[in-house]
Tab-separated table of N, CA and C and ligand atoms in Angstrom:
chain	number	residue	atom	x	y	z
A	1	UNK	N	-52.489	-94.058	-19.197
A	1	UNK	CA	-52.731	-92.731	-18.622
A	1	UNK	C	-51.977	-92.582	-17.298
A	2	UNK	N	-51.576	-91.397	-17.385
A	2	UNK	CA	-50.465	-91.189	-15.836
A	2	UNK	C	-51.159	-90.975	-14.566
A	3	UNK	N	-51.313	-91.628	-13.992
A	3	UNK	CA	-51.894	-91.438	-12.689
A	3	UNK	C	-51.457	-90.137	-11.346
A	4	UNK	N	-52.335	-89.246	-11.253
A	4	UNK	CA	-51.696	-87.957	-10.787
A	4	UNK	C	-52.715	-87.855	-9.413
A	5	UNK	N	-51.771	-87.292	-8.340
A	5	UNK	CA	-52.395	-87.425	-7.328
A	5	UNK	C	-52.083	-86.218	-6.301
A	6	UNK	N	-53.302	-85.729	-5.817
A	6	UNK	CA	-53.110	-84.451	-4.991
A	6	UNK	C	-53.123	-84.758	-3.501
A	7	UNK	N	-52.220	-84.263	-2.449
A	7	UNK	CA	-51.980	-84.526	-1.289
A	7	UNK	C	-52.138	-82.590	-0.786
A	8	UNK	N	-53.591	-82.261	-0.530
A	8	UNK	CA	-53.882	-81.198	0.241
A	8	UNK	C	-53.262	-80.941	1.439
A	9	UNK	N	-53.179	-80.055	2.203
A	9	UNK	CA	-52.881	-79.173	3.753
A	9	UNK	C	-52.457	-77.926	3.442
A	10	UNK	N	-52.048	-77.532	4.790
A	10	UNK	CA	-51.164	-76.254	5.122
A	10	UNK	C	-49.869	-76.449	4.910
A	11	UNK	N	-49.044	-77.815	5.884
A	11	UNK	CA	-47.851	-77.979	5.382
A	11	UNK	C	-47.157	-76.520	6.098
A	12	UNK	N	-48.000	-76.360	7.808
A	12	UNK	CA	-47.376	-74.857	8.399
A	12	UNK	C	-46.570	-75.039	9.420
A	13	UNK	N	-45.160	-76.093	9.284
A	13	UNK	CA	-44.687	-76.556	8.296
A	13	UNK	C	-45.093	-77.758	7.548
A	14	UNK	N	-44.236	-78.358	6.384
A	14	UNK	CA	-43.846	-79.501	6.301
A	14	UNK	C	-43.310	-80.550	7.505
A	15	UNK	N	-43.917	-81.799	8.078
A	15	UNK	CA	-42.655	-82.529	8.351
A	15	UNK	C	-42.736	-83.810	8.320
A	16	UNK	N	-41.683	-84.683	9.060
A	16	UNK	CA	-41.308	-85.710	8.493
A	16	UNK	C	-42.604	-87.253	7.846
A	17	UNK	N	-43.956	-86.378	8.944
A	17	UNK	CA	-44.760	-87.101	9.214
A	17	UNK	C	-45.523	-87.361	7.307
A	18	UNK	N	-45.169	-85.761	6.953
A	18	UNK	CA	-46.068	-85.768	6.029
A	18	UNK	C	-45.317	-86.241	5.055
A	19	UNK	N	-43.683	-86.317	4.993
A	19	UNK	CA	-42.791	-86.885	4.012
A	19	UNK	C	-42.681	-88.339	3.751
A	20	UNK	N	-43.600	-88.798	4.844
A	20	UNK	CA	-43.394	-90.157	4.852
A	20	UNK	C	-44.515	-90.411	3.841
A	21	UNK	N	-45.810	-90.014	4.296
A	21	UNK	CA	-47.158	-90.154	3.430
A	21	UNK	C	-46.532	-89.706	1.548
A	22	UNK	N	-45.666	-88.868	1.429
A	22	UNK	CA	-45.437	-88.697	-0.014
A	22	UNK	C	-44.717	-89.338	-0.565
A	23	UNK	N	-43.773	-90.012	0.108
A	23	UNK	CA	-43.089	-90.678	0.087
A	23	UNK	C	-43.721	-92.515	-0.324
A	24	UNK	N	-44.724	-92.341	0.311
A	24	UNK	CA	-45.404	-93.720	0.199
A	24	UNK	C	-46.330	-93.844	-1.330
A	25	UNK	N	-46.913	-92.422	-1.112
A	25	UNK	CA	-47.717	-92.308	-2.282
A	25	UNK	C	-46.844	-92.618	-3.447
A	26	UNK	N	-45.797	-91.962	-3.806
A	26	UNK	CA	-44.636	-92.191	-5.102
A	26	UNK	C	-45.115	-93.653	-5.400
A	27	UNK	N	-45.034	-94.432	-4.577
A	27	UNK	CA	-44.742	-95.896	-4.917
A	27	UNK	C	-46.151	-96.269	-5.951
A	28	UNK	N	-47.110	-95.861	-5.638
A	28	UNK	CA	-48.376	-95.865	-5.765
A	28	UNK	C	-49.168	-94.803	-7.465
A	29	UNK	N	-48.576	-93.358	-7.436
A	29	UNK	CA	-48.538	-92.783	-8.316
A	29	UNK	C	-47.394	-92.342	-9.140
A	30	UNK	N	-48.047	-91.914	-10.393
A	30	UNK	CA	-46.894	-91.548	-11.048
A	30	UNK	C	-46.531	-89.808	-10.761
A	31	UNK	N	-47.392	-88.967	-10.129
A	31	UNK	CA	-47.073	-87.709	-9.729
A	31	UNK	C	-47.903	-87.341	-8.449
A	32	UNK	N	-47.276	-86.677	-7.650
A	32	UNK	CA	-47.876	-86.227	-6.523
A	32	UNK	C	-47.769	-84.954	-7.183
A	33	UNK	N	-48.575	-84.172	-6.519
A	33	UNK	CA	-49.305	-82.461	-6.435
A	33	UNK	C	-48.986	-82.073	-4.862
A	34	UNK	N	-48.022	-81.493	-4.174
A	34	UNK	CA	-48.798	-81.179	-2.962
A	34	UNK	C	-49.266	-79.902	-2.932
A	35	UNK	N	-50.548	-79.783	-2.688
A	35	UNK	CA	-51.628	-78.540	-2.881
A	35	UNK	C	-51.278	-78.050	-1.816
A	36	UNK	N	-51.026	-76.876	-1.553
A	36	UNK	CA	-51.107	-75.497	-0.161
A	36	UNK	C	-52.329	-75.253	-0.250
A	37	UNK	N	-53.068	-75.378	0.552
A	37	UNK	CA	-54.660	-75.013	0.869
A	37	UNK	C	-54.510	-74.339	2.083
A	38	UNK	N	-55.106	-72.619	1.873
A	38	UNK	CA	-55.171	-71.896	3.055
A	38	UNK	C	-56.435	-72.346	3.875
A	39	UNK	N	-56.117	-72.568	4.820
A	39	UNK	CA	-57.334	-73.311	6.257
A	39	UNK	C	-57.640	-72.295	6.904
A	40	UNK	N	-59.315	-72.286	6.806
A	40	UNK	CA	-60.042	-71.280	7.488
A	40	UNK	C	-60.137	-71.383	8.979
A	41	UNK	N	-59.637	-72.743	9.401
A	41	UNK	CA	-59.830	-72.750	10.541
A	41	UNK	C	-58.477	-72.697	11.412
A	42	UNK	N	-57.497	-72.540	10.469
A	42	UNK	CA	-55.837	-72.253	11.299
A	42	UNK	C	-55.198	-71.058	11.121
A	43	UNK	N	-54.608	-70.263	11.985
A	43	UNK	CA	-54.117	-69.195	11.497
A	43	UNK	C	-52.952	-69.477	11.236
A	44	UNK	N	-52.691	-68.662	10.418
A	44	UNK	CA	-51.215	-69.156	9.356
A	44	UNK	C	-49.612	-68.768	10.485
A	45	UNK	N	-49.237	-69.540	10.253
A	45	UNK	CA	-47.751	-69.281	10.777
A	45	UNK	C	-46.808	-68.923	10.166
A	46	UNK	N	-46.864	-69.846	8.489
A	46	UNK	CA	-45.703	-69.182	7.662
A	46	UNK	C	-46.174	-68.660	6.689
A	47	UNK	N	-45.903	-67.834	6.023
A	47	UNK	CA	-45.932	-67.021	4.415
A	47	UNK	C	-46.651	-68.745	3.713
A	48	UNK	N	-47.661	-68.739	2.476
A	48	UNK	CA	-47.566	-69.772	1.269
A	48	UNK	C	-46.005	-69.729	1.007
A	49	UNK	N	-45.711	-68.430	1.043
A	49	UNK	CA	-43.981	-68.381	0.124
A	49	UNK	C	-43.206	-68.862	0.817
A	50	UNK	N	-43.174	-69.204	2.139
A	50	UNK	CA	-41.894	-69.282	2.734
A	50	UNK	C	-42.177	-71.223	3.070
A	51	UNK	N	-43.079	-71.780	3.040
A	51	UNK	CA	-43.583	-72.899	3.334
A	51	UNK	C	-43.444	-73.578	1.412
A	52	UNK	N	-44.077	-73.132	0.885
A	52	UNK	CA	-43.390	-73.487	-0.761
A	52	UNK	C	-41.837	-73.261	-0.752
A	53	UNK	N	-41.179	-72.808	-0.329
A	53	UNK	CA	-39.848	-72.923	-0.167
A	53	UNK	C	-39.718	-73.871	0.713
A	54	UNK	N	-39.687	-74.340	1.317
A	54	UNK	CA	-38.790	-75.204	2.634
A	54	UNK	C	-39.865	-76.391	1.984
A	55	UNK	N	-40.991	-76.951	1.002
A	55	UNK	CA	-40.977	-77.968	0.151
A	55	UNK	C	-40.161	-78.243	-1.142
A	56	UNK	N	-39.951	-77.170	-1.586
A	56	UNK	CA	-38.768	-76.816	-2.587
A	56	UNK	C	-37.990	-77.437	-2.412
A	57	UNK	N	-36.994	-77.098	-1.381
A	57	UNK	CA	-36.136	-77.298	-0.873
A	57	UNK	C	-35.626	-78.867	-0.766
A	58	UNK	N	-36.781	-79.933	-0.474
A	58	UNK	CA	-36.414	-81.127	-0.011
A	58	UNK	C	-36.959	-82.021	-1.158
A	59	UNK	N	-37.848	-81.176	-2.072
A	59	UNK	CA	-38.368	-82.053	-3.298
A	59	UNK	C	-37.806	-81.579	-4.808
A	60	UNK	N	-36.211	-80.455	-4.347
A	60	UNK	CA	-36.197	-80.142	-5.795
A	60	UNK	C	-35.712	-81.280	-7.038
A	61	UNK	N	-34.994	-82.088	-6.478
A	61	UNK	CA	-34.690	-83.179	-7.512
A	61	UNK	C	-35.753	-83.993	-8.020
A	62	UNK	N	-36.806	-84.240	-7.058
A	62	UNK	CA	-38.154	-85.458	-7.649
A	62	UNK	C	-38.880	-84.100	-8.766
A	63	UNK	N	-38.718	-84.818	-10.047
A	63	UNK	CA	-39.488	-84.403	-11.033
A	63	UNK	C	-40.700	-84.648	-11.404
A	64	UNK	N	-41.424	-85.622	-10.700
A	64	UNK	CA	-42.724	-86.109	-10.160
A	64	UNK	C	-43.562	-86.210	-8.934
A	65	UNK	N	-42.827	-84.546	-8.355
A	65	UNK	CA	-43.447	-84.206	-7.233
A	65	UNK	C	-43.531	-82.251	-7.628
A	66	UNK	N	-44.659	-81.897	-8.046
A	66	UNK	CA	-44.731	-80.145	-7.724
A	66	UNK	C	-45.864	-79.860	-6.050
A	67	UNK	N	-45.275	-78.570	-6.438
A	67	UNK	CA	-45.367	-77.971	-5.348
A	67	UNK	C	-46.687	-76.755	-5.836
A	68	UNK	N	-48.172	-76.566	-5.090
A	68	UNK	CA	-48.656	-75.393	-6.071
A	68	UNK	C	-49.684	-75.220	-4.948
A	69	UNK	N	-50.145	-73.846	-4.970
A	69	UNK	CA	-50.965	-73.228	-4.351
A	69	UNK	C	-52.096	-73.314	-4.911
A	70	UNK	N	-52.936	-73.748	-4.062
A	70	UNK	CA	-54.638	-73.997	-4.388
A	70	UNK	C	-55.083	-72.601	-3.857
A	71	UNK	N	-56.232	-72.132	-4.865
A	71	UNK	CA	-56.801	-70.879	-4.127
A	71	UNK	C	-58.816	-71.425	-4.609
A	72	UNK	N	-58.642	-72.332	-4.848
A	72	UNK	CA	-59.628	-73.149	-5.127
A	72	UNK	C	-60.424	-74.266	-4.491
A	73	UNK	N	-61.696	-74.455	-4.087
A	73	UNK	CA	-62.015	-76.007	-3.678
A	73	UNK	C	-61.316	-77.319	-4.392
A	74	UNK	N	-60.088	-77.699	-3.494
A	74	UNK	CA	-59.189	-79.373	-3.951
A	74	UNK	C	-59.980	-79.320	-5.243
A	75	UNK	N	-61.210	-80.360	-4.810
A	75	UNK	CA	-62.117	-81.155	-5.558
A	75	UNK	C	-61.958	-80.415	-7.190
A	76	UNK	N	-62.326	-78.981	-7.096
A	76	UNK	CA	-62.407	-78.329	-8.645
A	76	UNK	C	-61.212	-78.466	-9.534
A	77	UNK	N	-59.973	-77.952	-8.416
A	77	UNK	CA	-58.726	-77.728	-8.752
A	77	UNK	C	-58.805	-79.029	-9.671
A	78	UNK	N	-59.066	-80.249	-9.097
A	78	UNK	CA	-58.681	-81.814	-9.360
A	78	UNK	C	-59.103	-81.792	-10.842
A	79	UNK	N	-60.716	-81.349	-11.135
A	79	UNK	CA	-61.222	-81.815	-12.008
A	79	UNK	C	-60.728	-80.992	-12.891
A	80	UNK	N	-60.420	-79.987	-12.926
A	80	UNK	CA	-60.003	-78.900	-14.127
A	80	UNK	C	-57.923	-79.179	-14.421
A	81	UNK	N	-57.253	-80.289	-13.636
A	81	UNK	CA	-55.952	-80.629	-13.717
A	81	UNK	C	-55.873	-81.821	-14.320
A	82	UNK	N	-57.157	-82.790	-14.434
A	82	UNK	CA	-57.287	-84.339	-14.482
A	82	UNK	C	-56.067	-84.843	-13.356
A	83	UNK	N	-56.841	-84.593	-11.833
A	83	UNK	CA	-56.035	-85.567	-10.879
A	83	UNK	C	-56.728	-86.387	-10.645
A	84	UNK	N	-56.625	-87.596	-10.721
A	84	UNK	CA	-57.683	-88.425	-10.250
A	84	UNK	C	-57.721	-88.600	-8.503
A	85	UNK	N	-57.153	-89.015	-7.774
A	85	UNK	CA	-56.844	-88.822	-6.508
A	85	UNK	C	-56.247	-88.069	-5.406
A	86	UNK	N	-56.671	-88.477	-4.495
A	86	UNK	CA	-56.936	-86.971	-3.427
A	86	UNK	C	-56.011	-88.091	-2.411
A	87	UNK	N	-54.658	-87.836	-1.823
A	87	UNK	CA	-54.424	-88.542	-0.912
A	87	UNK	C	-54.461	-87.862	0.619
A	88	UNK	N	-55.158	-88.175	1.732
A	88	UNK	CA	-55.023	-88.071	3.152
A	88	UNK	C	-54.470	-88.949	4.050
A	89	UNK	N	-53.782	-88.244	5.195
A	89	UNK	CA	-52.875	-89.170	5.887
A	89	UNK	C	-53.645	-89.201	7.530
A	90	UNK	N	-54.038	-90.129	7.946
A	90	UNK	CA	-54.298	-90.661	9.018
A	90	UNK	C	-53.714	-90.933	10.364
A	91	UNK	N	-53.596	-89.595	11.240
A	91	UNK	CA	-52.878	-90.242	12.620
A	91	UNK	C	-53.494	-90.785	13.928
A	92	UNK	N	-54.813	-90.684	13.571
A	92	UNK	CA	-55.402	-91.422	15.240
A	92	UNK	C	-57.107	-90.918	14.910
A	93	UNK	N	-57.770	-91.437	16.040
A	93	UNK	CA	-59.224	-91.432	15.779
A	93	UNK	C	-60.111	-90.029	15.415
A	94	UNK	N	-59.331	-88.360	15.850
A	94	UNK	CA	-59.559	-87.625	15.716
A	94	UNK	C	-59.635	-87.267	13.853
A	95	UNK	N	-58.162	-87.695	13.364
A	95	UNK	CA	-58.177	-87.364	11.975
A	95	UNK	C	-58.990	-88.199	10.999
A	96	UNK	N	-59.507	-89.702	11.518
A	96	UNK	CA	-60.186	-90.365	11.393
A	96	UNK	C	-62.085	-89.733	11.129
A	97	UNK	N	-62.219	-89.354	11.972
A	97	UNK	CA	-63.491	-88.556	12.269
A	97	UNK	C	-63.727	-87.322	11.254
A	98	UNK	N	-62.608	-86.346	11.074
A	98	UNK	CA	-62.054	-85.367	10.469
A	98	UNK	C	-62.481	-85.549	8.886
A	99	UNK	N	-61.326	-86.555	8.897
A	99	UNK	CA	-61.194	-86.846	7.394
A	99	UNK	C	-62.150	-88.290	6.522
A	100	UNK	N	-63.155	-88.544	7.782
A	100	UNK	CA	-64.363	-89.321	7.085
A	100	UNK	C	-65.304	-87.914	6.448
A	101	UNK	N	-65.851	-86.943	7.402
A	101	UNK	CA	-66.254	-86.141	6.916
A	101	UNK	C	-66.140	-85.187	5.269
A	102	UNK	N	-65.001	-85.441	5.542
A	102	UNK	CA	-64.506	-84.327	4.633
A	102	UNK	C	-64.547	-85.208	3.224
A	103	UNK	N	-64.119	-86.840	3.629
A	103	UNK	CA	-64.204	-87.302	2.149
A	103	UNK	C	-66.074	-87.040	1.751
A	104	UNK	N	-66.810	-87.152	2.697
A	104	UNK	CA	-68.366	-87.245	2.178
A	104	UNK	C	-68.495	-86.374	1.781
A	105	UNK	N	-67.815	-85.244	1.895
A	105	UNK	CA	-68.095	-83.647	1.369
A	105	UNK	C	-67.865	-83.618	0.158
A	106	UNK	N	-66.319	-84.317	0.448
A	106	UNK	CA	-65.659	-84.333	-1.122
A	106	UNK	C	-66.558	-85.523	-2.620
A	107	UNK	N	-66.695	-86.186	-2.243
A	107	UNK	CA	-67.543	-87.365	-2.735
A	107	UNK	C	-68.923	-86.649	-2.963
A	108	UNK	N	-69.441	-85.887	-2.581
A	108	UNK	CA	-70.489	-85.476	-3.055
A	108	UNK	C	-70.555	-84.476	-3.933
A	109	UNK	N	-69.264	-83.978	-4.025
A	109	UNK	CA	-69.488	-82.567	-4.958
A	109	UNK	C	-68.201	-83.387	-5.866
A	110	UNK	N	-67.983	-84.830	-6.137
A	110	UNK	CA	-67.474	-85.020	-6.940
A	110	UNK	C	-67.211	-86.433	-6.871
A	111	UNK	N	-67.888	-87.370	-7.671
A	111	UNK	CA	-67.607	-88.858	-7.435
A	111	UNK	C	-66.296	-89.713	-8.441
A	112	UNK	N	-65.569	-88.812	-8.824
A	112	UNK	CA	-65.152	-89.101	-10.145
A	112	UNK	C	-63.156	-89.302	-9.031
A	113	UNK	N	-63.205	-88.451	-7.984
A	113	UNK	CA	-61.894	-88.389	-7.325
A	113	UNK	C	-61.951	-89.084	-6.168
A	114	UNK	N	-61.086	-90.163	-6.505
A	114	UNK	CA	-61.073	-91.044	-5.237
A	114	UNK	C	-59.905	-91.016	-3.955
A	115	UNK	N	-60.650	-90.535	-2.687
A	115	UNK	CA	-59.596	-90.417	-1.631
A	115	UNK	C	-58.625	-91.482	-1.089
A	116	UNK	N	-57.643	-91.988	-1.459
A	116	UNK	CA	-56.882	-92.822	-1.123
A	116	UNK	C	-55.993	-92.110	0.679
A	117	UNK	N	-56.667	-92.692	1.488
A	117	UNK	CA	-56.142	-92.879	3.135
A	117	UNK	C	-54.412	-93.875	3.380
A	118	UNK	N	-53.791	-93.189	4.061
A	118	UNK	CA	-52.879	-93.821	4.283
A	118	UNK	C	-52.730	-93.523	6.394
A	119	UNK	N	-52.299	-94.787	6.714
A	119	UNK	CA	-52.492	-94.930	8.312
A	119	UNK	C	-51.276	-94.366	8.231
A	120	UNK	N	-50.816	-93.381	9.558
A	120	UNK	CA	-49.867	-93.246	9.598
A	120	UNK	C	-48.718	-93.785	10.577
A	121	UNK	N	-47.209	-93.839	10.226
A	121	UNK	CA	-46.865	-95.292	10.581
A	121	UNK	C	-46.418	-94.956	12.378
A	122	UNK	N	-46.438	-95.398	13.111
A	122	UNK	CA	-46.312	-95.466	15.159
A	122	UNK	C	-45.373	-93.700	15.046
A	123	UNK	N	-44.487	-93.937	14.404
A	123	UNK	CA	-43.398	-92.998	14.832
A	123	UNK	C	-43.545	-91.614	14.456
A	124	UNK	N	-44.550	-91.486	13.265
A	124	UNK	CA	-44.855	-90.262	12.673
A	124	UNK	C	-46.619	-89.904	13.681
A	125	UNK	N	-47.140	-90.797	14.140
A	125	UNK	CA	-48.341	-90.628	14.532
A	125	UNK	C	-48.477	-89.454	15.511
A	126	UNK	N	-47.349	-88.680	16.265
A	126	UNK	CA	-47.208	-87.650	16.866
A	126	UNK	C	-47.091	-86.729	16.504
A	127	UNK	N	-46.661	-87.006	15.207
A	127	UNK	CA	-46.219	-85.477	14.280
A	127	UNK	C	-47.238	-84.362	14.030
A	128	UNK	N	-46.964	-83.113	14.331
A	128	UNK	CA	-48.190	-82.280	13.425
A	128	UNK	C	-47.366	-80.792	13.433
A	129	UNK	N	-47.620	-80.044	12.437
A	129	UNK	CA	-47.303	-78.952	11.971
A	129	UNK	C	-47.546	-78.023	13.836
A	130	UNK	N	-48.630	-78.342	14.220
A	130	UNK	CA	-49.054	-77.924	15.748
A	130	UNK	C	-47.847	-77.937	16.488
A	131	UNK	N	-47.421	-79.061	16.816
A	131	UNK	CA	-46.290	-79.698	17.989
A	131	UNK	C	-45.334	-78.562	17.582
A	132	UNK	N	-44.744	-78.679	15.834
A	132	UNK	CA	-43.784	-78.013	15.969
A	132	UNK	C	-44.003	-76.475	15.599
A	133	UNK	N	-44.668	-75.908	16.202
A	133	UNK	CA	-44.689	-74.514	15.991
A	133	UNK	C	-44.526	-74.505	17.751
A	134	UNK	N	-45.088	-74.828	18.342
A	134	UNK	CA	-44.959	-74.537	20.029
A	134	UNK	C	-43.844	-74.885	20.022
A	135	UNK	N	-42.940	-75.925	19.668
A	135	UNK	CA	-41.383	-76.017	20.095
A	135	UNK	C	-40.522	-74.806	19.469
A	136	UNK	N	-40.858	-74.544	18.343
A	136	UNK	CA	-40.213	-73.703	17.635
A	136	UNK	C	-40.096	-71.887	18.523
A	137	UNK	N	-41.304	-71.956	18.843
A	137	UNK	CA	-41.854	-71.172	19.440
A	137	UNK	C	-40.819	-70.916	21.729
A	138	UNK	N	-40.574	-72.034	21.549
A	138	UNK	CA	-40.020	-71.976	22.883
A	138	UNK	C	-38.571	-72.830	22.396
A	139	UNK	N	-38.211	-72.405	21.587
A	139	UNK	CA	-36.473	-72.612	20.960
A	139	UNK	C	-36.325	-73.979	21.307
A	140	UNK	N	-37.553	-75.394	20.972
A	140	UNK	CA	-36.776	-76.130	21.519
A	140	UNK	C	-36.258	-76.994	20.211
A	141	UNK	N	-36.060	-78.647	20.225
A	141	UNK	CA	-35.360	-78.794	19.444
A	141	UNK	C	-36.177	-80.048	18.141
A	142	UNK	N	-36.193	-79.369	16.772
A	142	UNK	CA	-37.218	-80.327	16.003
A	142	UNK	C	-36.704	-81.216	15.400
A	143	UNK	N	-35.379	-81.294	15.282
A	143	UNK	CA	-34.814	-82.658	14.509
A	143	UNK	C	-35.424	-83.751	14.328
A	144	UNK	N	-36.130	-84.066	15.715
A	144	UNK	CA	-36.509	-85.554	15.254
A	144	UNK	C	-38.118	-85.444	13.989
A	145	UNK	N	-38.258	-84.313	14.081
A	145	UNK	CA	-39.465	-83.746	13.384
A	145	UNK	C	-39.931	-83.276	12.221
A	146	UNK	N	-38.604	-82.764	11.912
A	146	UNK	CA	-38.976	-81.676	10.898
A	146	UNK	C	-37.255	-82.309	9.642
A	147	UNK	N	-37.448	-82.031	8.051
A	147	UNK	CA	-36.101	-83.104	7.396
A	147	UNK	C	-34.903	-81.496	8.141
A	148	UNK	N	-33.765	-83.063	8.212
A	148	UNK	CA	-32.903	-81.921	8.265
A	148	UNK	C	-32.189	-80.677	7.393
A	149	UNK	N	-32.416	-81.011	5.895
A	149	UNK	CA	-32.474	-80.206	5.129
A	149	UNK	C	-32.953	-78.645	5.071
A	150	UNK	N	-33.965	-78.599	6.177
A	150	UNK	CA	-35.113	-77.265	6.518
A	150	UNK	C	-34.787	-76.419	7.645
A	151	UNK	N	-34.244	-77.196	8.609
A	151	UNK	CA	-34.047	-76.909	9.226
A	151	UNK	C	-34.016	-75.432	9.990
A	152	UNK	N	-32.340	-75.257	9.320
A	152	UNK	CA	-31.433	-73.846	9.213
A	152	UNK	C	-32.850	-72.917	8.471
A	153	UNK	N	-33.107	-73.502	7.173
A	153	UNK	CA	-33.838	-72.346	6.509
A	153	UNK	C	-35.305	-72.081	7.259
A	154	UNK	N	-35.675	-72.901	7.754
A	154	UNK	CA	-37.362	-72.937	8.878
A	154	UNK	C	-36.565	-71.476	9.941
A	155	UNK	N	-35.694	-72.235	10.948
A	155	UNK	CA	-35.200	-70.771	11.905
A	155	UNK	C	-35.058	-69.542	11.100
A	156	UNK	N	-34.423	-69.115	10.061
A	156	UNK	CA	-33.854	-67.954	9.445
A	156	UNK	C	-35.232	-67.415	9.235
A	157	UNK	N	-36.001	-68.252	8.394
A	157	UNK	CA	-37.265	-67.510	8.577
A	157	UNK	C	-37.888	-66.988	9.400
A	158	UNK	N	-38.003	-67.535	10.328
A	158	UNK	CA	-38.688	-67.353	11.664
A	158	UNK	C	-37.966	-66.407	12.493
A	159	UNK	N	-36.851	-66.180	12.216
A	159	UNK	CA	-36.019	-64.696	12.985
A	159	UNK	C	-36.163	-63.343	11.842
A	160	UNK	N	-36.009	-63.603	10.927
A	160	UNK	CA	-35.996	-62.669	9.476
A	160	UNK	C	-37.777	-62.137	9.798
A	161	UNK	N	-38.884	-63.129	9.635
A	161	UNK	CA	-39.833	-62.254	10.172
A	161	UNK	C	-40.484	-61.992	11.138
A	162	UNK	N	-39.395	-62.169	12.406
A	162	UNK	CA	-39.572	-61.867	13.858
A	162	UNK	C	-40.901	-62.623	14.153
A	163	UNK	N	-41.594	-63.817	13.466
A	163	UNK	CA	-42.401	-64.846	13.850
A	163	UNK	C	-42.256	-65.529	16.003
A	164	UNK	N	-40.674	-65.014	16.197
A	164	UNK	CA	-41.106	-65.219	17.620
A	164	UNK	C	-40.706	-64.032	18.310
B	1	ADP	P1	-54.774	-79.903	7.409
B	1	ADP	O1	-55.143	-80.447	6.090
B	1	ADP	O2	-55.711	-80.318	8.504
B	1	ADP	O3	-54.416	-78.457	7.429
B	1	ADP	P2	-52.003	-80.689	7.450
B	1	ADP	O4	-51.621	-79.726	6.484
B	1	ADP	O5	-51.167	-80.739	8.690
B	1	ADP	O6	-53.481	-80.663	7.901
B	1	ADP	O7	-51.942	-82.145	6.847
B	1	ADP	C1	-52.346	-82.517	5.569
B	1	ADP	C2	-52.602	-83.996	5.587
B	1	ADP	O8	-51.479	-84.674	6.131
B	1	ADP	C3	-53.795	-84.421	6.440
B	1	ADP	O9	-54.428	-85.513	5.807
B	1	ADP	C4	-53.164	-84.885	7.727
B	1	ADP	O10	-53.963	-85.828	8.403
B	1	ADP	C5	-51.881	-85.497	7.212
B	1	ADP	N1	-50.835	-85.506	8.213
B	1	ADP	C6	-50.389	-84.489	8.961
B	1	ADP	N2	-49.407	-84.873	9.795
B	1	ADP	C7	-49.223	-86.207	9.565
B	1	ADP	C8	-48.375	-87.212	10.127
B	1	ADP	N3	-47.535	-86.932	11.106
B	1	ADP	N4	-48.459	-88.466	9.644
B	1	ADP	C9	-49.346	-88.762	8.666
B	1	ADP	N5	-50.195	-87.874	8.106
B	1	ADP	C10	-50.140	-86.608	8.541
């Protein structure tokens, strides 16, 4: 049986932090899912559409990586796709705290999907969709942050819908 695995967020953007975590997972599963889950508690920065594009973009060759919008609780989505695992990525004691919670949430309204945690590695541990919207936001510079592939297409967006 193929082992299929969902990696939830916003992804407002993608970056390198989180490419690394999918990147790791591959080794581990035979398909990643990364789910777009709209967060009640973030206000959105990019379009689903324009953020499913700029994953597009850097995952169109892996044929064992889609890209899909959850408009659903993960957990249901999971059980009605047969994913067995839920992967979360770990950068310091806050997401720690965060994402203990959330597995008990998840674990209770479903014991059957197991959350596989990945630490995240020194260099990505700064990373967050956060950081780079304030740089983006004051023109500064995300390379070390964000793949370079996105780049060009992250700005165009962000001038096209006058986002600053
Ligand atoms: P959220 O689910 O809180 O909206 P994100 O979409 O930013 O957060 O992230 C989705 C998942 O990726 C979360 O488990 C988060 O902890 C993890 N993540 C985000 N940034 C990094 C990073 N730089 N390194 C490792 N994991 C990360």
């Amino acid at each position: 049986m193929k082992s299929i695995a969902i990696f939830p967020g916003s992804f407002d953007p993608i970056t390198l932090g989180h490419q690394d975590i999918v990147n790791r997972a591959l080794t581990i599963f035979d398909c990643i899912i990364i789910g777009l889950a709209p967060s009640i508690k973030k206000r959105p920065f990019l379009s689903i559409k324009d953020r499913i594009s700029l994953i597009n973009k850097i995952y169109i060759k892996n044929s064992n990586i889609k890209i899909i919008k959850i408009n659903e609780l993960i957990i249901d989505f999971a059980k009605k796709n047969c994913v067995n695992f839920l992967i979360r990525g770990i950068r310091n004691n806050i997401d720690l705290i965060y994402e203990q919670e959330l597995n008990q949430i998840n674990y209770t309204l479903s014991n059957n999907i197991e959350t596989i945690f990945f630490l995240a590695k020194p260099k990505y541990q700064i990373i967050s969709s956060t950081l780079i919207k304030e740089i983006l936001l004051h023109k500064g510079n995300i390379k070390l942050f964000v793949d370079q592939r996105i780049i060009l297409m992250l700005k165009d967006i962000i001038k096209n819908n006058k986002l600053i």
